[in-house]
Short mmCIF file of C-alpha atoms and ligand atoms in Angstrom, two decimals:
data_model
loop_
_atom_site.label_atom_id
_atom_site.label_comp_id
_atom_site.label_asym_id
_atom_site.label_seq_id
_atom_site.Cartn_x
_atom_site.Cartn_y
_atom_site.Cartn_z
CA MET T 1 0.02 0.01 -0.04
CA SER T 2 2.65 2.54 0.98
CA ALA T 3 4.63 1.60 -2.12
CA VAL T 4 1.69 2.61 -4.29
CA ILE T 5 1.24 5.94 -2.55
CA LYS T 6 4.99 6.69 -2.86
CA ASP T 7 4.82 5.72 -6.56
CA SER T 8 1.98 8.05 -7.41
CA ALA T 9 3.59 10.87 -5.48
CA GLN T 10 6.68 10.48 -7.56
CA HIS T 11 4.63 10.51 -10.77
CA SER T 12 2.87 13.78 -9.87
CA ASP T 13 6.14 15.71 -10.42
CA GLN T 14 7.05 13.83 -13.55
CA PRO T 15 5.72 15.26 -16.86
CA LEU T 16 3.22 13.02 -18.67
CA VAL T 17 4.97 13.53 -21.98
CA SER T 18 8.61 14.43 -22.61
CA LEU T 19 10.09 15.19 -26.03
CA ARG T 20 13.89 14.97 -25.75
CA ASN T 21 16.06 16.37 -28.47
CA LEU T 22 13.53 15.28 -31.09
CA ASN T 23 14.61 15.66 -34.75
CA LYS T 24 12.92 14.81 -37.99
CA TYR T 25 14.92 15.16 -41.26
CA TYR T 26 13.54 14.90 -44.77
CA GLY T 27 16.86 14.46 -46.62
CA GLU T 28 19.05 17.31 -45.41
CA PHE T 29 16.07 19.40 -44.30
CA ALA T 30 15.21 19.51 -40.55
CA ALA T 31 11.40 19.72 -40.35
CA VAL T 32 11.76 19.29 -36.62
CA ASP T 33 15.04 20.65 -35.20
CA ASP T 34 16.12 19.42 -31.75
CA ILE T 35 12.83 19.97 -29.84
CA SER T 36 12.75 19.34 -26.12
CA LEU T 37 9.52 19.85 -24.23
CA ASP T 38 7.76 18.55 -21.12
CA ILE T 39 3.98 18.41 -21.05
CA LYS T 40 2.12 18.08 -17.71
CA ASP T 41 -0.65 15.54 -17.05
CA GLY T 42 -4.03 17.32 -17.66
CA GLU T 43 -2.48 20.23 -19.54
CA PHE T 44 -3.96 21.95 -22.58
CA LEU T 45 -0.87 22.87 -24.61
CA THR T 46 -0.88 24.39 -28.09
CA PHE T 47 1.69 24.32 -30.83
CA LEU T 48 1.39 27.67 -32.54
CA GLY T 49 3.30 28.68 -35.64
CA SER T 50 3.03 29.61 -39.30
CA SER T 51 2.65 27.04 -41.98
CA GLY T 52 5.74 24.77 -42.45
CA SER T 53 7.15 25.42 -38.94
CA GLY T 54 7.04 21.77 -37.94
CA LYS T 55 3.90 21.48 -35.82
CA SER T 56 2.21 18.71 -37.61
CA THR T 57 5.38 16.70 -38.00
CA THR T 58 6.00 16.89 -34.21
CA LEU T 59 2.42 15.89 -33.53
CA SER T 60 2.68 12.99 -35.98
CA MET T 61 5.69 11.60 -34.21
CA LEU T 62 3.77 11.71 -30.95
CA ALA T 63 0.91 9.88 -32.53
CA GLY T 64 3.31 7.39 -34.08
CA PHE T 65 2.59 8.17 -37.79
CA GLU T 66 6.11 9.44 -38.27
CA THR T 67 9.35 8.07 -36.88
CA PRO T 68 11.84 10.45 -35.37
CA SER T 69 15.26 10.68 -37.07
CA SER T 70 16.66 10.96 -33.53
CA GLY T 71 15.60 11.85 -30.03
CA GLU T 72 13.11 10.40 -27.59
CA ILE T 73 9.41 10.62 -26.90
CA LEU T 74 8.58 9.46 -23.33
CA VAL T 75 5.14 9.01 -21.78
CA ASN T 76 5.27 8.49 -18.02
CA GLY T 77 9.01 7.97 -18.48
CA GLN T 78 8.53 5.09 -21.01
CA SER T 79 9.82 5.39 -24.56
CA LEU T 80 7.12 5.45 -27.19
CA VAL T 81 9.38 5.28 -30.21
CA ASN T 82 8.78 1.59 -30.89
CA VAL T 83 5.12 1.49 -29.75
CA PRO T 84 2.62 1.37 -32.67
CA PRO T 85 0.02 4.14 -32.93
CA HIS T 86 -2.95 2.07 -31.78
CA LYS T 87 -1.10 1.05 -28.59
CA ARG T 88 -0.16 4.52 -27.50
CA ASP T 89 -3.26 5.45 -25.56
CA ILE T 90 -3.51 8.57 -27.70
CA GLY T 91 -6.53 9.94 -29.59
CA MET T 92 -6.19 12.07 -32.71
CA VAL T 93 -8.50 14.59 -34.47
CA PHE T 94 -7.48 16.13 -37.83
CA GLN T 95 -8.70 19.13 -39.76
CA ARG T 96 -10.43 16.86 -42.24
CA TYR T 97 -13.09 15.01 -40.24
CA SER T 98 -12.13 11.70 -41.87
CA LEU T 99 -15.41 10.12 -40.78
CA PHE T 100 -16.60 6.95 -42.46
CA PRO T 101 -19.26 8.15 -44.89
CA HIS T 102 -21.20 4.87 -45.03
CA LEU T 103 -21.47 4.52 -41.21
CA SER T 104 -23.96 6.27 -38.95
CA VAL T 105 -22.78 8.68 -36.32
CA ARG T 106 -23.23 6.00 -33.70
CA ASP T 107 -21.17 3.47 -35.71
CA ASN T 108 -18.43 6.00 -36.40
CA ILE T 109 -18.08 6.63 -32.74
CA ALA T 110 -18.15 2.96 -31.96
CA PHE T 111 -15.52 2.06 -34.48
CA PRO T 112 -12.41 2.32 -32.30
CA LEU T 113 -14.17 0.13 -29.74
CA SER T 114 -15.16 -2.52 -32.35
CA ILE T 115 -11.51 -2.84 -33.49
CA ARG T 116 -10.48 -3.04 -29.85
CA LYS T 117 -13.05 -5.87 -29.41
CA LEU T 118 -14.99 -4.37 -26.44
CA ALA T 119 -17.99 -6.34 -25.26
CA PRO T 120 -21.18 -4.94 -26.94
CA ALA T 121 -22.86 -3.81 -23.78
CA GLU T 122 -19.82 -1.78 -22.67
CA ARG T 123 -19.45 -0.49 -26.22
CA GLU T 124 -23.06 0.84 -26.26
CA ARG T 125 -22.67 2.40 -22.85
CA ARG T 126 -19.50 4.32 -23.90
CA VAL T 127 -21.00 5.45 -27.28
CA ASP T 128 -24.13 6.68 -25.49
CA ALA T 129 -21.96 8.63 -23.03
CA MET T 130 -19.98 10.23 -25.90
CA LEU T 131 -23.09 11.11 -27.82
CA LYS T 132 -24.26 12.94 -24.79
CA LEU T 133 -20.92 14.58 -24.14
CA VAL T 134 -20.87 16.14 -27.71
CA GLN T 135 -24.62 16.72 -27.65
CA LEU T 136 -25.43 14.65 -30.69
CA GLU T 137 -27.88 12.20 -29.15
CA GLN T 138 -30.60 13.14 -31.61
CA PHE T 139 -28.30 12.63 -34.58
CA ALA T 140 -27.03 9.19 -33.72
CA HIS T 141 -28.60 7.51 -36.79
CA ARG T 142 -27.59 10.09 -39.30
CA ARG T 143 -24.78 9.68 -41.83
CA PRO T 144 -21.92 12.26 -41.77
CA SER T 145 -23.20 13.81 -45.02
CA GLN T 146 -26.45 14.78 -43.14
CA LEU T 147 -24.50 16.81 -40.58
CA SER T 148 -23.03 20.33 -40.57
CA GLY T 149 -19.27 20.77 -40.49
CA GLY T 150 -19.33 21.52 -36.81
CA GLN T 151 -21.42 18.51 -36.00
CA GLN T 152 -19.13 16.28 -38.05
CA GLN T 153 -16.14 17.60 -36.15
CA ARG T 154 -17.99 16.77 -32.83
CA VAL T 155 -18.34 13.22 -34.08
CA ALA T 156 -14.60 13.17 -34.84
CA ILE T 157 -13.88 14.40 -31.33
CA ALA T 158 -16.28 11.79 -29.79
CA ARG T 159 -14.66 9.05 -31.79
CA ALA T 160 -11.18 10.08 -30.62
CA LEU T 161 -12.33 10.16 -26.99
CA VAL T 162 -14.48 7.09 -26.88
CA TYR T 163 -11.62 4.65 -25.89
CA GLU T 164 -10.65 7.06 -23.16
CA PRO T 165 -7.17 7.95 -24.23
CA ARG T 166 -5.09 9.90 -21.73
CA ILE T 167 -3.81 12.14 -24.42
CA LEU T 168 -5.74 13.85 -27.17
CA LEU T 169 -3.83 15.28 -30.18
CA MET T 170 -5.72 17.75 -32.40
CA ASP T 171 -4.20 19.13 -35.65
CA GLU T 172 -6.09 22.30 -36.79
CA PRO T 173 -9.41 20.53 -35.96
CA LEU T 174 -11.47 23.70 -36.46
CA GLY T 175 -9.57 25.00 -39.43
CA ALA T 176 -12.30 24.21 -41.97
CA LEU T 177 -15.11 25.88 -40.02
CA ASP T 178 -16.34 29.45 -40.19
CA LYS T 179 -15.45 31.94 -37.44
CA LYS T 180 -18.65 31.80 -35.33
CA LEU T 181 -18.79 28.02 -35.28
CA ARG T 182 -15.06 27.82 -34.57
CA GLU T 183 -15.53 30.07 -31.50
CA ASP T 184 -18.49 27.88 -30.26
CA LEU T 185 -16.44 24.75 -30.64
CA GLN T 186 -13.43 26.37 -28.90
CA ASP T 187 -15.66 27.06 -25.85
CA GLU T 188 -16.96 23.48 -26.00
CA LEU T 189 -13.39 22.07 -26.14
CA ARG T 190 -12.25 24.13 -23.15
CA GLN T 191 -15.22 22.78 -21.18
CA LEU T 192 -14.59 19.26 -22.37
CA HIS T 193 -10.98 19.55 -21.29
CA ARG T 194 -11.97 20.83 -17.86
CA ARG T 195 -14.54 18.12 -17.36
CA LEU T 196 -12.45 15.15 -18.55
CA GLY T 197 -9.07 16.23 -17.09
CA ILE T 198 -7.42 14.77 -20.23
CA THR T 199 -4.14 16.08 -21.65
CA ILE T 200 -4.67 17.92 -24.92
CA ILE T 201 -1.94 18.89 -27.40
CA TYR T 202 -3.46 21.11 -30.03
CA VAL T 203 -2.04 22.53 -33.26
CA THR T 204 -3.04 25.77 -34.83
CA HIS T 205 -1.64 28.68 -36.86
CA ASP T 206 -4.26 31.03 -35.35
CA GLN T 207 -2.97 33.02 -32.37
CA GLU T 208 -6.40 34.02 -31.12
CA GLU T 209 -7.45 30.36 -31.07
CA ALA T 210 -4.24 29.47 -29.20
CA MET T 211 -4.91 32.21 -26.65
CA ARG T 212 -8.50 31.17 -26.11
CA LEU T 213 -7.88 27.48 -25.56
CA SER T 214 -4.52 26.85 -24.06
CA GLN T 215 -2.87 26.91 -20.66
CA ARG T 216 0.51 27.00 -22.34
CA ILE T 217 1.59 27.75 -25.92
CA ALA T 218 4.71 26.50 -27.63
CA ILE T 219 5.63 28.86 -30.51
CA PHE T 220 7.20 27.06 -33.48
CA SER T 221 9.44 28.60 -36.04
CA HIS T 222 11.61 26.61 -38.58
CA GLY T 223 11.27 23.35 -36.65
CA LYS T 224 12.18 24.80 -33.24
CA ILE T 225 10.26 26.00 -30.20
CA VAL T 226 11.16 29.67 -29.87
CA GLY T 227 8.75 30.57 -27.10
CA LEU T 228 6.95 28.63 -24.35
CA GLY T 229 4.52 29.89 -21.74
CA SER T 230 1.03 31.08 -21.06
CA GLY T 231 -0.49 33.32 -23.70
CA TYR T 232 -0.38 36.15 -21.12
CA ASP T 233 3.35 35.76 -20.43
CA LEU T 234 4.29 35.32 -24.07
CA TYR T 235 2.36 38.54 -24.93
CA GLN T 236 3.47 40.64 -22.01
CA ASN T 237 7.09 39.54 -21.91
CA PRO T 238 7.98 37.82 -25.22
CA PRO T 239 11.27 36.01 -24.77
CA ASN T 240 12.68 37.35 -28.06
CA ALA T 241 11.86 39.71 -30.91
CA PHE T 242 10.48 36.99 -33.15
CA VAL T 243 7.76 36.10 -30.58
CA ALA T 244 7.07 39.74 -30.02
CA SER T 245 6.39 40.36 -33.62
CA PHE T 246 4.60 37.06 -34.21
CA LEU T 247 2.08 37.49 -31.32
CA GLY T 248 0.12 40.70 -31.57
CA ASN T 249 1.44 44.02 -32.71
CA SER T 250 4.70 45.63 -31.64
CA ASN T 251 6.86 48.66 -32.01
CA PHE T 252 10.59 48.15 -32.30
CA LEU T 253 13.08 50.97 -31.52
CA LYS T 254 16.85 50.60 -32.11
CA LEU T 255 18.91 52.03 -29.29
CA LYS T 256 22.52 52.18 -28.20
CA ALA T 257 23.21 51.16 -24.59
CA GLN T 258 24.76 53.73 -22.26
CA GLY T 259 24.95 51.63 -19.16
CA ASN T 260 22.70 48.89 -17.80
CA ALA T 261 19.44 50.96 -17.59
CA VAL T 262 20.01 53.86 -20.00
CA ALA T 263 20.23 53.96 -23.83
CA SER T 264 20.28 56.61 -26.50
CA PHE T 265 17.64 56.87 -29.22
CA GLU T 266 17.93 59.41 -32.00
CA GLY T 267 20.24 61.54 -29.90
CA GLN T 268 18.07 61.38 -26.83
CA SER T 269 18.59 59.44 -23.50
CA LEU T 270 15.92 56.93 -22.55
CA SER T 271 15.62 54.68 -19.51
CA ILE T 272 15.34 51.03 -20.22
CA ARG T 273 14.70 47.96 -18.03
CA LEU T 274 17.79 46.99 -16.15
CA THR T 275 19.69 44.54 -18.32
CA ALA T 276 22.80 42.93 -17.11
CA GLY T 277 26.05 42.92 -19.16
CA LEU T 278 25.35 45.77 -21.63
CA GLN T 279 28.41 47.35 -23.14
CA THR T 280 28.50 51.03 -23.96
CA ASP T 281 27.23 51.65 -27.48
CA GLN T 282 25.98 48.09 -27.86
CA ASP T 283 22.94 47.82 -30.08
CA VAL T 284 19.78 47.03 -28.15
CA LEU T 285 16.25 46.61 -29.40
CA LEU T 286 13.30 47.99 -27.45
CA MET T 287 9.87 46.59 -27.88
CA VAL T 288 6.72 48.43 -26.87
CA ARG T 289 3.14 47.16 -27.51
CA PRO T 290 0.99 49.84 -29.22
CA GLU T 291 -1.49 49.90 -26.37
CA LYS T 292 1.41 50.70 -23.89
CA ALA T 293 2.59 53.71 -25.86
CA LEU T 294 0.48 56.96 -25.71
CA ALA T 295 0.50 59.88 -28.00
CA LEU T 296 -0.28 63.27 -26.39
CA SER T 297 -0.65 66.54 -28.09
CA VAL T 298 2.14 69.03 -27.36
CA GLU T 299 -0.33 71.05 -25.27
CA GLN T 300 -1.42 67.98 -23.28
CA ALA T 301 2.16 67.01 -22.65
CA SER T 302 3.01 70.35 -21.34
CA GLN T 303 0.16 70.13 -18.83
CA GLU T 304 1.05 66.66 -17.64
CA PRO T 305 4.69 66.38 -16.58
CA LEU T 306 6.39 63.16 -17.35
CA ALA T 307 5.99 60.73 -14.46
CA ALA T 308 8.96 59.04 -12.94
CA GLY T 309 9.79 55.83 -14.75
CA TRP T 310 8.42 57.04 -18.07
CA ASN T 311 9.98 58.03 -21.34
CA GLU T 312 9.06 60.49 -23.95
CA VAL T 313 10.03 61.01 -27.65
CA SER T 314 8.90 63.61 -30.16
CA ALA T 315 6.93 62.42 -33.17
CA LYS T 316 4.53 63.56 -35.86
CA VAL T 317 1.14 62.01 -36.52
CA VAL T 318 0.86 60.17 -39.87
CA GLU T 319 -2.62 58.75 -39.60
CA VAL T 320 -5.36 58.39 -36.92
CA LEU T 321 -7.63 55.30 -36.97
CA PHE T 322 -10.83 55.27 -35.00
CA LEU T 323 -11.49 51.69 -33.81
CA GLY T 324 -14.53 52.04 -31.61
CA GLU T 325 -13.03 51.43 -28.17
CA SER T 326 -9.82 53.21 -28.85
CA GLN T 327 -8.01 55.41 -31.38
CA THR T 328 -4.84 54.11 -32.95
CA CYS T 329 -2.36 56.53 -34.27
CA SER T 330 0.58 55.97 -36.65
CA VAL T 331 3.42 58.34 -35.85
CA VAL T 332 6.97 58.85 -37.08
CA THR T 333 9.63 60.01 -34.71
CA SER T 334 11.89 62.88 -35.55
CA GLY T 335 14.60 60.39 -36.49
CA GLY T 336 12.27 58.53 -38.84
CA THR T 337 11.14 55.49 -36.80
CA SER T 338 7.48 54.49 -37.35
CA MET T 339 5.37 53.57 -34.41
CA THR T 340 1.78 52.66 -33.72
CA VAL T 341 0.52 54.04 -30.50
CA LYS T 342 -2.69 54.71 -28.64
CA ALA T 343 -4.03 58.24 -29.07
CA LEU T 344 -4.97 59.52 -25.71
CA SER T 345 -8.31 61.13 -26.32
CA ALA T 346 -8.25 64.43 -24.54
CA ALA T 347 -11.42 66.37 -23.75
CA GLY T 348 -10.25 68.92 -26.37
CA MET T 349 -9.12 68.41 -29.94
CA PRO T 350 -8.57 64.90 -31.32
CA LEU T 351 -5.15 64.33 -33.01
CA LYS T 352 -4.98 64.56 -36.82
CA ALA T 353 -2.36 63.89 -39.44
CA GLY T 354 0.61 66.30 -39.28
CA ASP T 355 0.17 67.15 -35.56
CA PRO T 356 3.38 67.17 -33.52
CA VAL T 357 3.00 64.76 -30.56
CA ARG T 358 4.87 63.41 -27.66
CA VAL T 359 4.88 59.59 -27.34
CA ARG T 360 5.22 58.21 -23.85
CA TRP T 361 5.61 54.80 -22.41
CA ALA T 362 6.63 53.33 -19.04
CA THR T 363 10.13 51.86 -18.85
CA ALA T 364 8.74 48.74 -17.23
CA ASP T 365 6.43 48.11 -20.18
CA ALA T 366 9.24 48.00 -22.75
CA CYS T 367 11.11 44.73 -23.34
CA VAL T 368 14.82 44.88 -24.20
CA TYR T 369 16.57 42.50 -26.53
CA THR T 370 20.32 42.28 -27.16
CA GLU T 371 20.16 39.70 -29.92
CA TRP T 372 17.82 39.55 -32.92
CA ALA T 373 17.66 39.12 -36.69
CA GLU T 374 16.17 41.77 -38.95
CA SER T 375 13.79 39.11 -40.18
CA ASP T 376 12.38 38.67 -36.64
CA LEU T 377 10.98 42.17 -36.86
CA ASN T 378 8.91 41.29 -39.86
CA LYS T 379 5.63 39.74 -39.00
CA ALA T 380 5.49 37.37 -42.04
CA ALA T 381 9.01 36.09 -41.35
CA GLY T 382 8.14 32.62 -40.11
CA ALA T 383 5.98 31.75 -43.22
CA HIS T 384 7.36 29.69 -46.12
P1 ADP M 1 3.17 22.71 -40.08
O1 ADP M 1 2.28 21.65 -39.54
O2 ADP M 1 3.81 23.59 -39.03
O3 ADP M 1 2.54 23.50 -41.20
P2 ADP M 1 4.77 20.49 -41.03
O4 ADP M 1 5.20 19.80 -39.88
O5 ADP M 1 3.67 19.85 -41.76
O6 ADP M 1 4.47 22.00 -40.75
O7 ADP M 1 5.99 20.62 -42.04
C1 ADP M 1 7.27 21.12 -41.63
C2 ADP M 1 8.17 21.12 -42.84
O8 ADP M 1 8.50 19.76 -43.19
C3 ADP M 1 7.55 21.82 -44.07
O9 ADP M 1 8.55 22.57 -44.70
C4 ADP M 1 7.12 20.64 -44.89
O10 ADP M 1 7.18 20.95 -46.30
C5 ADP M 1 8.17 19.57 -44.56
N1 ADP M 1 7.66 18.26 -44.75
C6 ADP M 1 6.60 17.70 -44.00
N2 ADP M 1 6.38 16.37 -44.40
C7 ADP M 1 7.28 16.12 -45.30
C8 ADP M 1 7.62 14.97 -46.16
N3 ADP M 1 6.87 13.80 -46.00
N4 ADP M 1 8.61 15.08 -47.04
C9 ADP M 1 9.36 16.16 -47.18
N5 ADP M 1 9.08 17.32 -46.45
C10 ADP M 1 8.14 17.25 -45.57
MG1 MG M 2 0.28 21.26 -40.12
#
């Protein structure tokens, strides 16, 4: 008895899935390039990246449809590499529903149990439970062609869950559906995950979907994981310039360090987050989210002295966009750097093109990077 308790206590710290130095080569080309990742039991983790970044290849190796060129896949500390797909205790849902057209909804869902030779009574019990779970009880006798896209995808999810796998892999499962339906199914999936306590590894190229669904996101680029964390952390504190430009919108300013917390920008001195090891005149990149940078008219700025811990640069308005909740403003600094900022709507005159402005942001809200590639700053960079 005590041995069992000790054993499970040990397991609670251990990740459910570990990818260790995983590689997949097609000829010389590394589709998956030395990926290491631990996934917790019960976690909802999403692989997010542009097309061709290696998400599906990684998922296929987990499912067992592709063999790694090197590296390990462990589940509960046991290697999966030589375990065939149907013995992995892993369910899989693809973008294409891949339902059997000649079978009813009920028989589609029952299929994995039939091939696993479950007793008929147990099979019926589980299929009924699944039909209820995905709310398709009234449709049990229909063929897939008599269902909407969203309903078909719910059948595919039920079929993947019916044999109670511990891990569910989903590769762009909602990609073929329109926006409204996709959002409804995202909500359903989140609830399903909460109720079942299952581990879900989800693939998408849609950052909003990744944010809505996941507890953690792994950002893929060129076969590597270049960012890992909650959507909140990745957005607020991107680990590098690529993640900053990939997730949401960002302003990049090129500065020269003048100490560990000061840098010059277009001849002006700005305060930056304390960054260890900066050399004088070293190039540093500053990243400020548009919603963290405010444009004030010169008059407003003169009435509101700059608060401690804030920075200010001079700029000129290029364009003002009214977006309902907020006004977005494109500006260009006196040194020619373009920025997108929030127009602070004063009681008086709204900003307009050509107006001189002061752009302000809090030092704490700006990330500092010491290494980056020019291509990182370009949003479309990851795409092939
Ligand atoms: P994602 O799912 O992120 O869009 P994939 O994992 O499908 O990307 O593909 C990663 C890269 O590997 C792509 O450049 C793709 O062209 C390449 N690739 C995938 N499968 C094969 C294959 N069977 N043969 C050659 N190249 C492949
Ligand atoms: Mg893919």
